[in-house]
Coordinates of C-alpha atoms in Angstrom, one line a residue:
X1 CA 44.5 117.0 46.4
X2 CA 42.8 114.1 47.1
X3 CA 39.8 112.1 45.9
X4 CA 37.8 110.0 47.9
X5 CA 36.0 107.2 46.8
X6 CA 31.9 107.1 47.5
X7 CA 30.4 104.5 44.8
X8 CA 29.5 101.9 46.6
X9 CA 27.4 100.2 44.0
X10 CA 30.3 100.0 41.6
X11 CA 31.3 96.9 40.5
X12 CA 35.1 97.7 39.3
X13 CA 38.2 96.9 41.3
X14 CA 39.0 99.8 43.2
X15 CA 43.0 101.3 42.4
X16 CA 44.8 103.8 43.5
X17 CA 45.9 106.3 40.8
X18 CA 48.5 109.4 41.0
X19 CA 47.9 112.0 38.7
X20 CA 51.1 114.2 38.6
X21 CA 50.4 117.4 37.1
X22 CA 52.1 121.0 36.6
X23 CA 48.8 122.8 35.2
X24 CA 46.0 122.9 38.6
X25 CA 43.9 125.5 40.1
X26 CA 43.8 128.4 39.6
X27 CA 44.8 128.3 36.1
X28 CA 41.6 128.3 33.9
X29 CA 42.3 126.3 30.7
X30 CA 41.3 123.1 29.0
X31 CA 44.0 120.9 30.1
X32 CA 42.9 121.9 34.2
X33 CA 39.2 121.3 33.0
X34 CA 40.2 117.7 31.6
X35 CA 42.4 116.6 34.6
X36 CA 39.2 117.6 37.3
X37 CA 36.7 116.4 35.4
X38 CA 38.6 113.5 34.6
X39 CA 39.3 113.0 38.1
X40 CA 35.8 113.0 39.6
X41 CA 34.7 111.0 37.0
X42 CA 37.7 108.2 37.7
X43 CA 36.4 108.5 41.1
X44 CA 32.6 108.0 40.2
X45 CA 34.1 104.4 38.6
X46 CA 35.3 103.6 42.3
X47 CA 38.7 104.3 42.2
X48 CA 40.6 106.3 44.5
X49 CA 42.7 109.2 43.1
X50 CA 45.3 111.5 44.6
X51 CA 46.6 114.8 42.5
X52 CA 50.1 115.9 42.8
X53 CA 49.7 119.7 41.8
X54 CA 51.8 122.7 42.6
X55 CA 49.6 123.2 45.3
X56 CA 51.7 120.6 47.0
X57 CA 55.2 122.2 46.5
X58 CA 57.0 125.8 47.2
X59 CA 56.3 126.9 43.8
X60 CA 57.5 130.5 42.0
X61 CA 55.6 132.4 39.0
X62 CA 56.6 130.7 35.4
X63 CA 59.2 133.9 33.7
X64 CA 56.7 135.5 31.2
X65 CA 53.7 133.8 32.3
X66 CA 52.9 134.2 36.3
X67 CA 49.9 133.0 36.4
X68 CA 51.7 129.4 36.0
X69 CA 53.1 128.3 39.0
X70 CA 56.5 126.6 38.8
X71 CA 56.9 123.6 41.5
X72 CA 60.4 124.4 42.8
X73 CA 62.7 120.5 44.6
X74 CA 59.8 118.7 43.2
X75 CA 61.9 115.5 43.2
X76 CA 62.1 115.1 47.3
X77 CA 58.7 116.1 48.0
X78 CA 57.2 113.9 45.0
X79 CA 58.8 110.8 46.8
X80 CA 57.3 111.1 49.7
X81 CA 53.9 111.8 48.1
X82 CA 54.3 108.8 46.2
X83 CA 55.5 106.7 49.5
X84 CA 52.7 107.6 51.4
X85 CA 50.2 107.0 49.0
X86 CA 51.4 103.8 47.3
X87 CA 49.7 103.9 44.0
X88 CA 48.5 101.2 41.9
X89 CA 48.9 103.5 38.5
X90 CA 50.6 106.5 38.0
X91 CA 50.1 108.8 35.2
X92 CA 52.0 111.6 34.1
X93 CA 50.1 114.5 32.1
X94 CA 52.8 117.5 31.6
X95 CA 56.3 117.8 31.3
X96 CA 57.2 120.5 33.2
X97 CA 59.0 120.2 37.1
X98 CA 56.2 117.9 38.4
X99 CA 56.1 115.8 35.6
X100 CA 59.8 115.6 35.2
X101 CA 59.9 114.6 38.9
X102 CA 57.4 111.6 38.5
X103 CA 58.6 110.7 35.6
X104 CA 62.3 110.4 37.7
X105 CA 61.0 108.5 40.0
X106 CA 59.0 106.0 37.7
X107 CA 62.4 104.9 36.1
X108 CA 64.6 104.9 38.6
X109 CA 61.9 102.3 40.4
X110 CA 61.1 100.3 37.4
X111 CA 57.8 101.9 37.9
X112 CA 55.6 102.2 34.5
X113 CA 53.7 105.1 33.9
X114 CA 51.2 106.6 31.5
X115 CA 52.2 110.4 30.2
X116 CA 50.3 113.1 28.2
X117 CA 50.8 114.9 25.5
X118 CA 48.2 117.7 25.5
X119 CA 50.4 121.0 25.0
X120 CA 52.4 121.7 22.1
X121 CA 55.4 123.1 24.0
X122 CA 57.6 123.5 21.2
X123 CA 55.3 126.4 19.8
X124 CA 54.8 128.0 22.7
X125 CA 58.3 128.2 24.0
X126 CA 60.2 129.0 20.2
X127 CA 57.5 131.9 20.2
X128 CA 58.4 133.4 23.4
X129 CA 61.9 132.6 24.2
X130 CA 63.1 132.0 20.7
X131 CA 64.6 128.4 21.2
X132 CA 64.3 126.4 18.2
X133 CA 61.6 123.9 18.0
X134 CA 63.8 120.8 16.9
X135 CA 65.3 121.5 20.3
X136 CA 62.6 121.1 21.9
X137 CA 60.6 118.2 20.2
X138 CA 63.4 116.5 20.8
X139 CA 63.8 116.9 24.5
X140 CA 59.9 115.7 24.7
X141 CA 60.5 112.5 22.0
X142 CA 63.2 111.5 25.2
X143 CA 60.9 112.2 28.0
X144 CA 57.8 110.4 26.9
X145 CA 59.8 107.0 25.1
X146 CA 60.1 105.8 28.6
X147 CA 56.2 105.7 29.1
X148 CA 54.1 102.7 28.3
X149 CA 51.7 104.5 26.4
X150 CA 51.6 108.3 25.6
X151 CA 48.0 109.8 25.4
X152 CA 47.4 112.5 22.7
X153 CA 43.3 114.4 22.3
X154 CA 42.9 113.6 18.8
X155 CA 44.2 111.5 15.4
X156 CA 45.8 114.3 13.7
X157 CA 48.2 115.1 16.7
X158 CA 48.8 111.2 17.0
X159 CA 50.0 111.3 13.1
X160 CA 52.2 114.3 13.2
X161 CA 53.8 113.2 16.4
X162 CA 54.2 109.5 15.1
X163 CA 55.8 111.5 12.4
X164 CA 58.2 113.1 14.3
X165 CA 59.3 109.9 16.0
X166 CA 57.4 109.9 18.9
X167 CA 56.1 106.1 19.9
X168 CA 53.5 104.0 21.9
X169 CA 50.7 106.8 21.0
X170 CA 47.4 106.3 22.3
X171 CA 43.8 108.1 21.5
X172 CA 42.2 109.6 24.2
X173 CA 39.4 111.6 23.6
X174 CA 37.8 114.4 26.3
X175 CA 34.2 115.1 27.1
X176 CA 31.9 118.1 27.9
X177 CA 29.8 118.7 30.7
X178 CA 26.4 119.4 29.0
X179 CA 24.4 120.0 31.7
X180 CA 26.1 123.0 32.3
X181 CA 26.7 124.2 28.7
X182 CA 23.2 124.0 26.7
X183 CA 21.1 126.4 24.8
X184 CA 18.3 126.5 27.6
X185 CA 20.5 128.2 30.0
X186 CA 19.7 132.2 30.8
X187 CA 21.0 134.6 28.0
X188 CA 23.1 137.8 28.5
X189 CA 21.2 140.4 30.0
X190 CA 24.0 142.8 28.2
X191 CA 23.6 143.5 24.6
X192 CA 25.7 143.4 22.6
X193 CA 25.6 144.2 18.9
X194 CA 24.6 141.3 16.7
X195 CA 26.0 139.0 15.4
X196 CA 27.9 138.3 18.7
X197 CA 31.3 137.1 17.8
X198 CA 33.1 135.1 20.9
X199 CA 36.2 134.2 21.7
X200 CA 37.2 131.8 24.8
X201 CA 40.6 130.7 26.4
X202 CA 43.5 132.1 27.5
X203 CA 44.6 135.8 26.5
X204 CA 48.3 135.2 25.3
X205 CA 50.5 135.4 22.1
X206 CA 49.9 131.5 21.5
X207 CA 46.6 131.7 20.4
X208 CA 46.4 133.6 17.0
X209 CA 44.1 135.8 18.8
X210 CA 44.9 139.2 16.5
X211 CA 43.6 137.1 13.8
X212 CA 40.2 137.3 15.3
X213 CA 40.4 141.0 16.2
X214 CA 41.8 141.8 12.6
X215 CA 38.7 140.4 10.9
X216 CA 36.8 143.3 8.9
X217 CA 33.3 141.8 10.2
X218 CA 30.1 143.1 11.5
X219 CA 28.7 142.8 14.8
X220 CA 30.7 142.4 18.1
X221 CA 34.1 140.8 19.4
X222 CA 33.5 139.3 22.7
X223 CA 36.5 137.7 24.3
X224 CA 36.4 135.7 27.6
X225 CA 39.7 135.3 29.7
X226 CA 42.7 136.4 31.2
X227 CA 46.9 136.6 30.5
X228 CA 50.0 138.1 29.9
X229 CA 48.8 139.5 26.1
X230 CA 45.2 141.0 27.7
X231 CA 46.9 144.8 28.7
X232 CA 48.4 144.9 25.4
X233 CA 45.1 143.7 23.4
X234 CA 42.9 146.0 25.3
X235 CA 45.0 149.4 24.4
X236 CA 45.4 148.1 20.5
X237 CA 41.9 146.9 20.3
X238 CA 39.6 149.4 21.7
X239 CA 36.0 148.6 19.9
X240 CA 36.4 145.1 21.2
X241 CA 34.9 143.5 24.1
X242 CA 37.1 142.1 27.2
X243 CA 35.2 140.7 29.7
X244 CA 37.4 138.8 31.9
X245 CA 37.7 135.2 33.2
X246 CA 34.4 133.8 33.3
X247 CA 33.4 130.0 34.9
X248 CA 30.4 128.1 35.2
X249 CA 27.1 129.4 34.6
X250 CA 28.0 133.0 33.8
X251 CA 30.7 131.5 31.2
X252 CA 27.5 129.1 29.6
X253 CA 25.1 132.4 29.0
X254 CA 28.2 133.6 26.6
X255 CA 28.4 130.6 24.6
X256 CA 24.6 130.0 24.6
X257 CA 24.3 134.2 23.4
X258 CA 27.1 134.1 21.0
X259 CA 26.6 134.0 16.9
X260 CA 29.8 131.8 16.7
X261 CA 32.6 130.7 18.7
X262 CA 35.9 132.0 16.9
X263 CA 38.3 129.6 17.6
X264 CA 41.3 131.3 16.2
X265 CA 44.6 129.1 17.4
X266 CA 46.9 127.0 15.5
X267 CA 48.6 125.4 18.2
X268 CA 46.2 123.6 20.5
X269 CA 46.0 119.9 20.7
X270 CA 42.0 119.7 21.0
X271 CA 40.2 123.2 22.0
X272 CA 37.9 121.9 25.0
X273 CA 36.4 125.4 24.3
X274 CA 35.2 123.7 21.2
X275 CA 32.9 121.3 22.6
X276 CA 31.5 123.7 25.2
X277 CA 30.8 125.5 22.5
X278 CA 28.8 122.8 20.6
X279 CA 27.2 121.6 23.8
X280 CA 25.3 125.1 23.8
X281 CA 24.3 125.2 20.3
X282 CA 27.2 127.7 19.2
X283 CA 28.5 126.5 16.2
X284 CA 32.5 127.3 15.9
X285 CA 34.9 129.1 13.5
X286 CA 38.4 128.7 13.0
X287 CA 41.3 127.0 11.1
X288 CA 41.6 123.5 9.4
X289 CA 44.0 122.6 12.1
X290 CA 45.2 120.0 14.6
X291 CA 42.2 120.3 16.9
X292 CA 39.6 122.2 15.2
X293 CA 39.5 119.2 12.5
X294 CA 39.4 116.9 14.5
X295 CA 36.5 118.0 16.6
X296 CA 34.7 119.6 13.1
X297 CA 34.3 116.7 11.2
X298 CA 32.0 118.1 8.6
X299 CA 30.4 121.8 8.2
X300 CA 26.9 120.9 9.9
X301 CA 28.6 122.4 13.6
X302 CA 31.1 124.6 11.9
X303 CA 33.1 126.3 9.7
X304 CA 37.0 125.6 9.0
X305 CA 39.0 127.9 6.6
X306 CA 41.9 129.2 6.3
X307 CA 39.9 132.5 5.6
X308 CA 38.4 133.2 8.4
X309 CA 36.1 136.2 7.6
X310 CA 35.1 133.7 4.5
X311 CA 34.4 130.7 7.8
X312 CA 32.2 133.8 9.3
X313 CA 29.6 134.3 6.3
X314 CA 29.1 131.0 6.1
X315 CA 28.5 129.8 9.9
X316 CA 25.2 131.7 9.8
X317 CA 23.1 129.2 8.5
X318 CA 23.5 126.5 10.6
X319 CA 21.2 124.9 12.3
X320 CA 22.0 125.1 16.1
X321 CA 20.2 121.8 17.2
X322 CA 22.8 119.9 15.2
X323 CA 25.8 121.5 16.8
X324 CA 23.8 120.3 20.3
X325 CA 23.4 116.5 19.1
X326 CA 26.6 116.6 18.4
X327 CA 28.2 117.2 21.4
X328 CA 26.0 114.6 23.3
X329 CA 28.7 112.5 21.6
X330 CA 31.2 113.7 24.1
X331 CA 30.6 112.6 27.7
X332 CA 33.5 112.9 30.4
X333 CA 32.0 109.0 31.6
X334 CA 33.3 108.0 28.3
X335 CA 36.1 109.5 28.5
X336 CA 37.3 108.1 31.9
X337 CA 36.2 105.0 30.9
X338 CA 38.6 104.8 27.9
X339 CA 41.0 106.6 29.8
X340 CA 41.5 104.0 32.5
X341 CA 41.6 101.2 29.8
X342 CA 44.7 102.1 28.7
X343 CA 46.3 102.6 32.5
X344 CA 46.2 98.6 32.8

C-alpha cells in the first residue's frame, strides 16, 4: 500500500520510507492502529511512504491464530518491492516472515534499518506452543542487534529488554486520535447494567482476560473484539457481554459509556486501548505492568493493582475531565515527529 504525498506547504525534505510489516488490515489491534496512523501522519510531514504488508504476498492463515496472515517466499517478492521503490529509510516493525525478509535484505546490502519491538513474542508463543521463552528471546536479541536503533512503546519495556541484552533501544511513544475518542460523542442507546465494565482488544489466551470475567463485581462485563479464545469465553461466561469487533464511532460510544476500561493483560508492550480509553474520559483498570505503568503514571486516570476487584472500588471516584487532559498529551503528530528523528 502506498502513500502519496499531498503537503505542499511543508517545509521538510521529502524521503522515501518502507515500512515492512507482518500485522496489516484486517487484523484490528494496536500495533495495525499505530503503523496507519503513523503512516498518514509521516505522510502529512511530506514524506512519501510505501507499506509492505501481507496484502502484497501469497499468504496462508498463522496455525492457531487464522486471522493472522502468514506472507509465504517473502524474500523474492520483498526485493523487487524494494527495487522498484528505492527507499531512502527502511524500517522494520515485526519479526515474523516480512520482517525477516527485509531484514535479509538490509544486511546482505549493507542497508541500515530501523526495527520494532512492540509484541512480546516470547509470551505469546511459550503459552501456545510450549517453546521455552529463553529460546525465543534469544532468537529476537540476534534479529534486532543488526538494526541501528530498535524502537520499544515505553521505559519499562526499554529496561527489561536492555536487561536481557538487547542493544541500541530507542523510546518511541504512540498517540491517540482524540477527535474520534472523547466524552461528547453519542452514548449507547443499549443499556446495560451499571457500572459498565469494558473490556477492549483482541479475544485470545494472551490477554489475562479470565481475570476480568472472574472478578466477583457488580454491574456489567462488556467486552469488544474478536479471536481464537471468543467461542470458548462465550459458552464458560454466559452473564457476560460479547459484542463483537467494533471500529470507529460505534467503538468511541463504548469507551465514552463505560464505568472503567479493564485492562486486564500482562504481556502488552503499551495498550493503545489505554489511551483511547483516556481520550474519552474512561479512566482504566488493570495491573502494575509493562504498559499499564507506563501509560498510568499516578492514580488521577486510573487504577493499577495487583487486585483487581480492589483497582475497581477505587476507580469510581475519579474525576473524568482529568483522564481527558491527559490524553491531549498523546498526539500521533508527535509521535511521527519523534518517530522519524530517529530514522536519520
Amino acid at each position: 500500500m502506498k502513500f502519496n504525498n499531498t503537503n505542499k506547504e511543508t517545509k521538510v525534505t521529502r524521503k522515501k520510507i518502507l515500512i515492512a510489516t507482518d500485522a496489516w488490515y484486517p487484523q484490528t489491534n494496536g500495533e495495525v492502529t499505530t503503523l496507519a496512523e503513523l503512516a498518514k501522519h509521516l505522510e502529512k510531514l511530506g514524506h512519501e511512504i510505501l507499506m509492505a504488508t501481507p496484502q502484497d504476498f501469497i499468504r496462508i492463515p498463522c496455525p492457531t491464530y487464522s486471522e493472522i496472515s502468514l506472507a509465504l517466499n517473502a524474500w523474492y517478492k520483498f526485493k523487487k518491492i524494494v527495487k522498484k521503490f528505492n527507499p531512502d529509510y527502511i524500517y522494520i516493525a515485526t519479526e515474523g516472515p516480512i520482517g525477516h525478509a527485509a531484514r535479509k535484505y538490509c544486511k546482505n546490502n549493507n542497508v541500515p534499518f530501523v526495527s520494532n519491538y512492540g509484541t512480546k513474542l516470547p509470551e505469546y508463543i511459550s503459552m501456545r506452543f510450549g517453546i521455552p521463552k529463553t529460546w525465543i528471546y534469544a532468537y529476537l536479541k540476534n534479529f534486532h542487534k543488526a538494526a541501528t536503533h530498535t524502537l520499544v512503546g515505553t521505559q519499562s519495556l526499554k529496561q527489561e529488554l536492555s536487561n536481557k541484552g538487547f542493544r541500541n533501544l530507542k523510546l518511541w511513544t504512540r498517540g491517540v486520535d482524540t477527535e474520534l475518542f472523547n466524552p461528547n460523542v453519542p452514548k449507547l442507546s443499549t443499556h446495560y447494567k451499571s457500572p459498565m465494565w469494558l473490556y477492549v482488544g483482541r479475544i485470545a489466551k494472551e490477554k489475562n482476560i479470565e481475570a476480568f470475567l472472574n472478578l466477583d463485581i457488580e454491574g456489567s462485563k462488556v467486552l469488544v473484539g474478536d479471536g481464537p479464545q471468543l467461542k470458548q469465553l462465550k459458552k464458560n461466561y454466559p452473564n457476560a457481554i460479547f459484542v463483537g469487533k467494533l471500529k470507529g464511532k460505534e467503538l468511541a460510544k463504548y469507551y465514552a459509556s463505560a464505568t472503567a476500561l479493564v485492562f486486564p493483560s500482562k504481556t502488552d508492550t503499551f495498550g493503545l486501548v489505554t489511551l483511547e480509553s483516556l481520550a474519552s474520559g474512561t479512566p482504566v483498570v488493570g495491573y502494575p505492568v509493562t504498559g499499564p505503568k507506563d501509560i498510568i503514571e499516578n492514580q488521577e486516570v486510573g487504577v493499577l493493582d495487583n487486585d483487581l476487584k480492589k483497582a475497581t472500588n477505587k476507580v469510581m471516584d475519579i474525576d473524568r475531565d482529568k483522564c481527558r487532559e491527559y490524553a491531549l498529551e498523546y498526539t500521533w503528530d508527535k509521535s511521527a515527529k519523534s518517530f522519524y528523528k530517529m530514522l536519520v
